[in-house]
CSV table of C-alpha atoms in Angstrom, one decimal:
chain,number,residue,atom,x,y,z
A,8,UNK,CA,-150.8,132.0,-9.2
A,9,UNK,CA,-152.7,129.2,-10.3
A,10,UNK,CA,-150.3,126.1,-11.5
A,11,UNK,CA,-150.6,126.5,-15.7
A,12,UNK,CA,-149.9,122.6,-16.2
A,13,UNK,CA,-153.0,121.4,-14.0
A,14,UNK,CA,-155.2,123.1,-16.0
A,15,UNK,CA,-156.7,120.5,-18.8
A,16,UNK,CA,-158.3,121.9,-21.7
A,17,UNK,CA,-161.7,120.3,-23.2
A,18,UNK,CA,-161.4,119.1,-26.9
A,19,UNK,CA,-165.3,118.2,-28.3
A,20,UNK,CA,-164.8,115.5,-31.3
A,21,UNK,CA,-168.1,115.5,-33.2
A,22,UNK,CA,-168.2,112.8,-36.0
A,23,UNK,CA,-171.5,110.6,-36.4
A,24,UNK,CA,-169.1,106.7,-37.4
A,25,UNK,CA,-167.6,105.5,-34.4
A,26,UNK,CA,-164.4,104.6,-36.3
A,27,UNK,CA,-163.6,108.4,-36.8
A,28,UNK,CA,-163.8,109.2,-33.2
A,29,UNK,CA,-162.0,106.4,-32.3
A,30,UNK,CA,-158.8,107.6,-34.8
A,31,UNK,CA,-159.4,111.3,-33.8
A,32,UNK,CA,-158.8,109.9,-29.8
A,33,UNK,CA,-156.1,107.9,-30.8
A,34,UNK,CA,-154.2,111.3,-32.4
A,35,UNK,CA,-154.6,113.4,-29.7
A,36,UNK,CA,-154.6,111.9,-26.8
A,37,UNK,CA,-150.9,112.6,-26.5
A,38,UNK,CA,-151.9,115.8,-25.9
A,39,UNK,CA,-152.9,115.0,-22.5
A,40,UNK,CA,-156.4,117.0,-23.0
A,41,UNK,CA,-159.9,116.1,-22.1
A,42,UNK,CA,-161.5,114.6,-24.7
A,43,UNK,CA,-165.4,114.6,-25.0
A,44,UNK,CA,-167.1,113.0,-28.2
A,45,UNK,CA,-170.7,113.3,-29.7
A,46,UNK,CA,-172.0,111.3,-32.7
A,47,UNK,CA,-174.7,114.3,-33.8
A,48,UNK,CA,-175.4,117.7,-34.1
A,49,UNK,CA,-177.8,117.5,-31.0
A,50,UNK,CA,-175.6,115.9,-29.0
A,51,UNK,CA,-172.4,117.9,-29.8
A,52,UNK,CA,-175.0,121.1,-28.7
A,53,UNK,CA,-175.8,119.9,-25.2
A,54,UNK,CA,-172.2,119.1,-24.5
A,55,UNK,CA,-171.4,122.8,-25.9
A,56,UNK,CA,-174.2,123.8,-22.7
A,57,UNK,CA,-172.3,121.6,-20.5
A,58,UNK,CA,-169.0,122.5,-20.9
A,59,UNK,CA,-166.5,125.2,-22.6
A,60,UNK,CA,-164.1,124.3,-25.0
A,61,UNK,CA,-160.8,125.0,-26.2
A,62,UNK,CA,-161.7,124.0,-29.9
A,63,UNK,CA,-164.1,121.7,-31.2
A,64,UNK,CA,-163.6,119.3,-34.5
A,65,UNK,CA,-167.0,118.8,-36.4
A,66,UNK,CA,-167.8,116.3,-39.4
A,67,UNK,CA,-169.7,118.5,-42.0
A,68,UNK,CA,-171.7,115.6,-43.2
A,69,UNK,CA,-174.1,113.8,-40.2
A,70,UNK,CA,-177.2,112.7,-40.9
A,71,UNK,CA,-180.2,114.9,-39.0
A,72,UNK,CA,-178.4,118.3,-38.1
A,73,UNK,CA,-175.3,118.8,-40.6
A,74,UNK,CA,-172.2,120.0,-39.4
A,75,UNK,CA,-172.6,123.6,-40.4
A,76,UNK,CA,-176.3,124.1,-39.1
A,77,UNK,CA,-174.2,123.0,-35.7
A,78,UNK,CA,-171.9,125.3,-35.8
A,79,UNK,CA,-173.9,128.3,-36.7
A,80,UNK,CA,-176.3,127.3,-33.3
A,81,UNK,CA,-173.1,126.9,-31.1
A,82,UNK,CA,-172.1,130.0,-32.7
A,83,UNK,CA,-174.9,132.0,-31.9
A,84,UNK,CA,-174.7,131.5,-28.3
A,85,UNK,CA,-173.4,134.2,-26.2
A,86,UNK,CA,-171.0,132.1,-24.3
A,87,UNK,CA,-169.5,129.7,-26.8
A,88,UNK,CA,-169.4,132.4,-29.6
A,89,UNK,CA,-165.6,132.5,-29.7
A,90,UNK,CA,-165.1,129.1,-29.7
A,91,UNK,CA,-163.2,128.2,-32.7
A,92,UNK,CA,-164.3,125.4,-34.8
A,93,UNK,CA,-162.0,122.8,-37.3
A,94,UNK,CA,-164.5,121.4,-39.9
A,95,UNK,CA,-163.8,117.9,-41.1
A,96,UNK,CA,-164.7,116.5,-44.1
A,97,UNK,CA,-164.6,113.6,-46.4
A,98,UNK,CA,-166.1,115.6,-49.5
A,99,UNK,CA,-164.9,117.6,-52.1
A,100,UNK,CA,-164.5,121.1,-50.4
A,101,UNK,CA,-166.6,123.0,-53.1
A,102,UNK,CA,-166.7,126.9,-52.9
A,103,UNK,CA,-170.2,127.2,-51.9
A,104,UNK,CA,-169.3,124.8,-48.7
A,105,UNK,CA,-166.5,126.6,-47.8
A,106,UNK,CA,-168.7,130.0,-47.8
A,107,UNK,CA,-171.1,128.5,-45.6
A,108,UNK,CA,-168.7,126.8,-43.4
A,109,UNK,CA,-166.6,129.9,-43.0
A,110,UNK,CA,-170.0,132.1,-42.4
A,111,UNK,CA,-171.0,129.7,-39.7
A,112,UNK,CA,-167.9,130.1,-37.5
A,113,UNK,CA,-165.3,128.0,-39.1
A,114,UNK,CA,-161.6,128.7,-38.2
A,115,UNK,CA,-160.0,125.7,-40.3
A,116,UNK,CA,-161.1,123.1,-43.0
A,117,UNK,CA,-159.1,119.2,-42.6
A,118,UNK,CA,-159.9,117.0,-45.2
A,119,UNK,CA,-160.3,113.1,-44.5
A,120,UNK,CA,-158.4,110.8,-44.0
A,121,UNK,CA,-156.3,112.7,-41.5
A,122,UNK,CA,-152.9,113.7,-41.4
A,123,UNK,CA,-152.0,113.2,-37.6
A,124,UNK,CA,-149.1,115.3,-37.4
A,125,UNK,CA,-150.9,118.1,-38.7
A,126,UNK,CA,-154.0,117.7,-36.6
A,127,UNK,CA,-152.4,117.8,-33.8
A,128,UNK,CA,-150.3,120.4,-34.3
A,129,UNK,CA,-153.5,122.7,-35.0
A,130,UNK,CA,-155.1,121.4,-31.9
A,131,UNK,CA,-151.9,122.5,-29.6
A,132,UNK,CA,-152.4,125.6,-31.0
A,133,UNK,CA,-155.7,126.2,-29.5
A,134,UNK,CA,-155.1,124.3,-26.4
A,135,UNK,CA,-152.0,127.0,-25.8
A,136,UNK,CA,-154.6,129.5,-26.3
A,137,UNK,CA,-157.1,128.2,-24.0
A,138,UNK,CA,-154.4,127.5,-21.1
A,139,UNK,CA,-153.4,131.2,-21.6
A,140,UNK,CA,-156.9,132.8,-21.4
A,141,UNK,CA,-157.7,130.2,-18.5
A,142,UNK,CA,-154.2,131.5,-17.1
A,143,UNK,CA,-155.6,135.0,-17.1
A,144,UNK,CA,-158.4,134.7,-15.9
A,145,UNK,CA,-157.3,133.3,-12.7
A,146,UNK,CA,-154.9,136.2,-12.4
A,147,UNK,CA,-157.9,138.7,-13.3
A,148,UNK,CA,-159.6,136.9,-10.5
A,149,UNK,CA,-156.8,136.6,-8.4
A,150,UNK,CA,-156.4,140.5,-8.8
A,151,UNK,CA,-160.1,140.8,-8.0
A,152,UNK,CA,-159.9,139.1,-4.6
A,153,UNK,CA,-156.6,140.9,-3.3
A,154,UNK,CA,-158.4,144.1,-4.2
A,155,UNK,CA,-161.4,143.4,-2.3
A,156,UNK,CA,-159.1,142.6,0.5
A,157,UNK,CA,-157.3,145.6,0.5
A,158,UNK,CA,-160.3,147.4,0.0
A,159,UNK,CA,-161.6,145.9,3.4
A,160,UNK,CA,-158.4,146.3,5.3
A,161,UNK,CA,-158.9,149.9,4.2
A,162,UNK,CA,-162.4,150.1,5.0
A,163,UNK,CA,-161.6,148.5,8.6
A,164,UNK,CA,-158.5,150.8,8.8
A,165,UNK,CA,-160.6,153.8,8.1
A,166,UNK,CA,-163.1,152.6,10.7
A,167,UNK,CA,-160.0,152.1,13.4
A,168,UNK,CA,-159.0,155.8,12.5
A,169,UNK,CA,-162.3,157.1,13.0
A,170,UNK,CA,-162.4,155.3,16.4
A,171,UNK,CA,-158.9,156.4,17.7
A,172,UNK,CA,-159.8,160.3,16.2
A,173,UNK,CA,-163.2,159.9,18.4
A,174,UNK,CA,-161.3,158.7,21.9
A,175,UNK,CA,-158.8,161.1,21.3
A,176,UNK,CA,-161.2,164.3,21.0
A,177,UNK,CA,-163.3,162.4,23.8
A,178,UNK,CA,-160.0,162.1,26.0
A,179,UNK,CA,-158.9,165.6,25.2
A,180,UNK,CA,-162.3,166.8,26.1
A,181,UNK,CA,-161.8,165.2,29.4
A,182,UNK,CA,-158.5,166.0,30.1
A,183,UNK,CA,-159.6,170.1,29.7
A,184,UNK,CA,-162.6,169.3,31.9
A,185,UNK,CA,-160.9,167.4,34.6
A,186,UNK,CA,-158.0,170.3,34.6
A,187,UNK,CA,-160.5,172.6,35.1
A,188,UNK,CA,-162.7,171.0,37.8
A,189,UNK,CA,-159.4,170.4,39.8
A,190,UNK,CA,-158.1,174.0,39.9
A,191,UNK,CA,-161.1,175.4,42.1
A,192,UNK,CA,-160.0,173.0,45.1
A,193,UNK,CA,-156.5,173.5,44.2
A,194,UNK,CA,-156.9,177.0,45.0
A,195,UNK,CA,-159.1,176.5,48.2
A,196,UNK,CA,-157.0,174.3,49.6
A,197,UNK,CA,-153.9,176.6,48.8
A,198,UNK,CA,-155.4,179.8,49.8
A,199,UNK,CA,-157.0,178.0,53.2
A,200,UNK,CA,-152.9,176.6,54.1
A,201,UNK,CA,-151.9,180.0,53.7
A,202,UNK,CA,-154.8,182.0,56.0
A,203,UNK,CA,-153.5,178.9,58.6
A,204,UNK,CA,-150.0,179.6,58.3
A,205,UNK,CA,-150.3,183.3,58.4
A,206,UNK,CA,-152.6,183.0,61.9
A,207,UNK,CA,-151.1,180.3,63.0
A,208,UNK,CA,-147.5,180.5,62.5
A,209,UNK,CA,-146.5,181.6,66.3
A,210,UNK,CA,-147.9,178.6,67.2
A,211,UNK,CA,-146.8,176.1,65.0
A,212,UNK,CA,-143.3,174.6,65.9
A,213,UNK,CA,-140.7,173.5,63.5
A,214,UNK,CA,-142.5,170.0,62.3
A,215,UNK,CA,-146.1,171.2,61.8
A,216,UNK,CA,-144.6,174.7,59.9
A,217,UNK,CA,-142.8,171.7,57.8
A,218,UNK,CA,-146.0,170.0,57.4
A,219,UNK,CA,-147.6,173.3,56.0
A,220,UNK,CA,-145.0,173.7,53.4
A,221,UNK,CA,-145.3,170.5,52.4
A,222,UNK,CA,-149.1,170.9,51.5
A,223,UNK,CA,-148.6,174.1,50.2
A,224,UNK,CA,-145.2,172.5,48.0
A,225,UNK,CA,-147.6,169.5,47.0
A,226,UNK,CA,-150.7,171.8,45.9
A,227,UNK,CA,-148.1,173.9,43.8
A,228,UNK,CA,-146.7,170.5,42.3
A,229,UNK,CA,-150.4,169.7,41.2
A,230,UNK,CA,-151.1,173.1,40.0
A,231,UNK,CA,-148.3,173.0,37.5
A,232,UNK,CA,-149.4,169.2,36.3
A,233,UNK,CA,-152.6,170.7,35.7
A,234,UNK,CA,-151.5,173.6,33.6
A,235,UNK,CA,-149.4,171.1,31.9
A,236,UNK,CA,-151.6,168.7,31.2
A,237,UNK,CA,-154.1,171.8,30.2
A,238,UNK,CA,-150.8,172.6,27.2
A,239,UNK,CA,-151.0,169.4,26.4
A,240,UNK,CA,-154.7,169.0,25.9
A,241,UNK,CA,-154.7,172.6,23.8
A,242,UNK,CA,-152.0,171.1,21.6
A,243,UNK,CA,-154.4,168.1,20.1
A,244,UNK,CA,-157.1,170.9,19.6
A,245,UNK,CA,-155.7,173.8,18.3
A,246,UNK,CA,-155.9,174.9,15.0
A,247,UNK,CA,-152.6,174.8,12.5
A,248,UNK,CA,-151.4,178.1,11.4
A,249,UNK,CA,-148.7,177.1,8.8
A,250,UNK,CA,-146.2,179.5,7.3
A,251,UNK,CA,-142.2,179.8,7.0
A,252,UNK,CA,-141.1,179.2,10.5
A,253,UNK,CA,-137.4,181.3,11.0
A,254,UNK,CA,-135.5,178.6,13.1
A,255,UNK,CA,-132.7,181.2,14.2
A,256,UNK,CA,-134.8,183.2,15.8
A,257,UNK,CA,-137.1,181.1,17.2
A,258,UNK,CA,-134.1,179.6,19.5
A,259,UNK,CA,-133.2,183.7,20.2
A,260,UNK,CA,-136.6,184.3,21.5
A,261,UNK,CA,-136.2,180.6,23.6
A,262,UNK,CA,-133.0,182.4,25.1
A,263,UNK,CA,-134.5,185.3,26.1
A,264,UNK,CA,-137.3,183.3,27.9
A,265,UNK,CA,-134.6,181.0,29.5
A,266,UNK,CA,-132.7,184.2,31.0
A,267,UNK,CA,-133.1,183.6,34.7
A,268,UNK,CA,-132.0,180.3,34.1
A,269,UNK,CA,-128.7,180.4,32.4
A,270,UNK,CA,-127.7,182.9,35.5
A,271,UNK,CA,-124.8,182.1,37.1
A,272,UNK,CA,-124.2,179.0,34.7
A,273,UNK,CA,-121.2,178.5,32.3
A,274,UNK,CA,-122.6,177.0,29.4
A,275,UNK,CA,-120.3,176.4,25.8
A,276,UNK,CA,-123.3,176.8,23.1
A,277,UNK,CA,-122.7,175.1,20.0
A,278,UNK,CA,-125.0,176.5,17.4
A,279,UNK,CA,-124.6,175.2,13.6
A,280,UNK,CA,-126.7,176.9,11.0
A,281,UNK,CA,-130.4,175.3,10.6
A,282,UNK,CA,-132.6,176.0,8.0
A,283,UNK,CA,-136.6,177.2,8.6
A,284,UNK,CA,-139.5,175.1,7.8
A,285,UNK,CA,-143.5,175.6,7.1
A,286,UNK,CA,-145.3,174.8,10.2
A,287,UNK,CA,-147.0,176.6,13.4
A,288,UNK,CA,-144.6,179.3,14.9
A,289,UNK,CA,-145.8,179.0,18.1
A,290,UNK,CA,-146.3,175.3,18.3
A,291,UNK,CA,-142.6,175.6,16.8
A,292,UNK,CA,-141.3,178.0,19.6
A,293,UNK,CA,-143.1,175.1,22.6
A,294,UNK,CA,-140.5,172.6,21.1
A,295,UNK,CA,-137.6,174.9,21.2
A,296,UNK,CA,-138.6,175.9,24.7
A,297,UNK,CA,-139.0,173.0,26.1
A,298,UNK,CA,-135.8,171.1,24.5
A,299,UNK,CA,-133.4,174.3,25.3
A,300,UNK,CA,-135.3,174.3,28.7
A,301,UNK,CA,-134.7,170.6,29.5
A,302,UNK,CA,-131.0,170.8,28.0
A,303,UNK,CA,-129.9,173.9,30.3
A,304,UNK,CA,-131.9,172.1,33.6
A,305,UNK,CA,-130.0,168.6,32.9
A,306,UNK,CA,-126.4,169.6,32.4
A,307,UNK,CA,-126.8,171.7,36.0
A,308,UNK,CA,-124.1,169.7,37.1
A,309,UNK,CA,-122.0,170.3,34.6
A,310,UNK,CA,-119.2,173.0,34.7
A,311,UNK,CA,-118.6,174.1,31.5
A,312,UNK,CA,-121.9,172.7,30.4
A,313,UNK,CA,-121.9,172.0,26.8
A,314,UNK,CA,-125.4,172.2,24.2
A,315,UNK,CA,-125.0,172.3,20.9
A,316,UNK,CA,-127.9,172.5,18.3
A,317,UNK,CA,-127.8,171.6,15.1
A,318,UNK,CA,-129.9,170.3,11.9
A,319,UNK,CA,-129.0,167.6,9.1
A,320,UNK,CA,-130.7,168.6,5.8
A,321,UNK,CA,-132.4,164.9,3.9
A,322,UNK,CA,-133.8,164.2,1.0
A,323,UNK,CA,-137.1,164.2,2.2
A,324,UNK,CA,-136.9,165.9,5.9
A,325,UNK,CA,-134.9,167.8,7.9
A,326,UNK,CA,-133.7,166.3,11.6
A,327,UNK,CA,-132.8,169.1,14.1
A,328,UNK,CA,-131.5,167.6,17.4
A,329,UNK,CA,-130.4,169.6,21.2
A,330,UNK,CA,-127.2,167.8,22.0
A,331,UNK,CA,-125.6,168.2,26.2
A,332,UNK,CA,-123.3,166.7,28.1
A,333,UNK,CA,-125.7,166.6,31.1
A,334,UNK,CA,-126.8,163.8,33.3
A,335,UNK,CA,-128.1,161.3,30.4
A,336,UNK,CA,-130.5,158.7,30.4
A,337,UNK,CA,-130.8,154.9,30.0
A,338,UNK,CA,-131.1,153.7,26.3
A,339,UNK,CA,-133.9,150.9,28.1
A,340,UNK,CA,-135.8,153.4,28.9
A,341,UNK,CA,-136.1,156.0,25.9
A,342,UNK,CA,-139.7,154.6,24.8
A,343,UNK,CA,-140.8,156.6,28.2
A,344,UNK,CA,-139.2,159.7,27.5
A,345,UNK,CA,-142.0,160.8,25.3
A,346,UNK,CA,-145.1,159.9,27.2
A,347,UNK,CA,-147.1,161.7,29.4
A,348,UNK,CA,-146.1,162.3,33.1
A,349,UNK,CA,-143.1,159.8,32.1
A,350,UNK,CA,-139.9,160.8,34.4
A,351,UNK,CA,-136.9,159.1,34.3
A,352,UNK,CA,-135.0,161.3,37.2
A,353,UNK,CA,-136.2,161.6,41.1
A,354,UNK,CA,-138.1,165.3,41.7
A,355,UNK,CA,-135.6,165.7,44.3
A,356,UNK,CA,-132.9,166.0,41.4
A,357,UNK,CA,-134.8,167.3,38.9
A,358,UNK,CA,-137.9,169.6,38.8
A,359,UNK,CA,-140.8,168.9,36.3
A,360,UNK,CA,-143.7,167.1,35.5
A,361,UNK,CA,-143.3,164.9,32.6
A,362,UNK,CA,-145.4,166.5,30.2
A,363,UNK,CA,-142.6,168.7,28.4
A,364,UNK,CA,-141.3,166.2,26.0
A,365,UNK,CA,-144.8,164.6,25.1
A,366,UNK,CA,-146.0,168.1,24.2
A,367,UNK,CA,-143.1,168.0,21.7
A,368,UNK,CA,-143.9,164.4,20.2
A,369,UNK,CA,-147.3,165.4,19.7
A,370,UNK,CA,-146.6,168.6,18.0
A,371,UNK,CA,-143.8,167.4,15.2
A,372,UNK,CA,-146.5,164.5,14.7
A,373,UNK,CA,-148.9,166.6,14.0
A,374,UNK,CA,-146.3,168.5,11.6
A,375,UNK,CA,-145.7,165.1,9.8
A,376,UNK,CA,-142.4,164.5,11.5
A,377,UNK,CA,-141.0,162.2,14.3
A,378,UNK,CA,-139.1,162.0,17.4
A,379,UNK,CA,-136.6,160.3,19.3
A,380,UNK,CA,-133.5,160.5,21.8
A,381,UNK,CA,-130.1,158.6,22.1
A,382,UNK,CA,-128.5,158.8,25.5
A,383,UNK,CA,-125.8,157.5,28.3
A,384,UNK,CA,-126.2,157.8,31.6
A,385,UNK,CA,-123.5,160.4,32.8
A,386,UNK,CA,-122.6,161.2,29.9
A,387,UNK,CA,-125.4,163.1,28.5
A,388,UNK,CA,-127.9,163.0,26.2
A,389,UNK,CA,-129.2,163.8,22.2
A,390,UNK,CA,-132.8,164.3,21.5
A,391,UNK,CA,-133.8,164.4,18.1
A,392,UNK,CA,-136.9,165.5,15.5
A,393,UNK,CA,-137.3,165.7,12.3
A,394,UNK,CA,-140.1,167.6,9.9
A,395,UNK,CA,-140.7,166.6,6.3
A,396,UNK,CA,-139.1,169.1,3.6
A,397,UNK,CA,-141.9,168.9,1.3
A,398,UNK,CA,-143.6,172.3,1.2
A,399,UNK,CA,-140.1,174.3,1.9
A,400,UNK,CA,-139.2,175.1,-1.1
């Protein structure tokens, strides 16, 4: 804010004897002001073009334009309309001079000589005033330019979302095309390894039969990045359907899916009561799935293996997390957990593709919520998300 003490205010003394302007400097130039002088009624008009004022002090008597026909021109321009005016005069006030004085803008009458106390006093008074309205001003002006700014960092903001909406559609577009485009070859190549092996197999030995099965291992590998990064394409452009979403059952139907799996394993589930929310269901149910899926395939070498899942009710959201006590993860690396294609164990340990956990990012984000995991290698591992509560009443 601008500093209120810089700020000088201009003081017009208008008196047509040099002597009087001389006294009426000599009183207030303790105030520290600018103070301009005129010795007529023309003069005192052009400096009223030239400059604002805070008040102006005007001898009623001057030969040529009086006092009052002065004031009643400064008064009827636009700008310096407000200004107030102290009449000074030598005269008796009669009541026919003080109508006139009063109807041509007067604020104050001073007879001469001066007291210098007082005149001063009523000066500071309008100099206050004029600091104040200079004050606000700047802070009206101030207010202007910030606005303007954050107008244009909206404007540029908006622009940047637009941009970032475009080159996502565009790089969902190609992600769908691509995915389809690679399938047809996929499959050739597939079915062709299999009409060779089949033909061929008596006379293949043990290395080139391995060779075979790896093509055929890596063309089934690609097959399922493709469908994945298909899901993860669909996510970005399918439509919302929101309505109460039933938790519970939600994670019954994920164990039902997950049957085969949780053969043969001894797993200790820990499930706390969760509350539903309003989203998709069935972008819902691909978060379930994969976090029950990824929980169950990373405590495989753990016997008892232990998952619990659980929720934490906010002010404002909701956090449901998939707890284990599997392999874990290094805390340096959890910015890659949600990315595409981002793996942070060896295929040879672990099956997948790396797409699972950014399909869940991307749907919570799209529900308004976020995501994020805390882990320790060996010790297993906490993944998190939370939706906002608004709307679940």
């Amino acid at each position: 804010m601008t500093d209120k003490t810089a700020h000088k205010s201009n003081i017009l003394l208008v008196d047509d004897e040099q002597a009087n302007l001389d006294a009426l400097e000599a009183v207030l130039e303790r105030l520290g002001q600018n103070l301009i002088t005129a010795s007529r009624g023309e003069q005192a008009l052009k400096c009223v073009l030239e400059n604002d004022f805070a008040v102006i002090l005007l001898d009623v008597q001057m030969p040529g334009m009086s006092g009052i026909e002065t004031a009643a021109l400064i008064r009827a321009r636009e700008r310096s309309r407000a200004t107030p005016i102290i009449f000074l005069t030598g005269m008796v006030r009669t009541a026919e001079m003080v109508f006139s004085g009063y109807s041509a803008g007067a604020v104050d009458y001073l007879m001469k000589p001066l007291e210098p106390e007082v005149l001063r006093a009523k000066v500071a008074v309008f100099v206050e005033l004029d600091k104040a309205r200079f004050e606000l001003e700047q802070e009206i002006a101030e207010r202007v330019r910030i606005a303007e700014q954050v107008s244009e960092l909206n404007r540029a903001l908006r622009q940047k979302n637009d941009d970032l909406l475009a080159a996502n559609s565009d790089l969902e577009s190609f992600c769908h095309s691509v995915s389809h485009d690679l399938r047809m070859p996929l499959r050739h190549i597939h079915s062709y390894v299999s009409m060779l092996e089949a033909s061929a197999a008596s006379k293949l030995d043990a290395e080139e039969r391995r060779h075979v099965q790896t093509v055929q291992k890596a063309t089934m590998r690609m097959t399922r990045l493709i469908d994945d990064l298909l899901a993860f394409s669909r996510i970005g452009r399918a439509a919302m359907h929101r309505q109460r979403v039933p938790m519970d059952e939600l994670i019954d139907e994920t164990f039902q899916e997950l049957g085969p799996e949780l053969n043969d394993r001894h797993i200790d589930w820990q499930r706390h009561e969760i509350p539903d929310i309003v989203g998709d269901p069935q972008l819902m149910k691909q978060v379930w799935v994969n976090l029950l899926a990824n929980a169950v395939k990373y405590t495989r070498p753990r016997d008892p293996a232990k998952i619990e899942i659980g929720a934490d009710v906010g002010e404002h959201e909701v956090v449901y997390y998939v707890r284990d006590n599997g392999v874990g993860f290094n805390m340096k690396y959890a910015d890659r957990l949600f990315g595409v294609f981002q793996r942070l164990h060896a295929d040879t340990d672990f099956e997948g593709t790396g797409v699972g956990l950014a399909n869940v990012r991307r749907i919570v984000q799209r529900h308004g919520g976020r995501t994020w995991a805390e882990g320790v290698e060996g010790r297993g591992a906490t993944v998190y998300f939370s939706l906002p509560t608004a709307g679940n009443a």
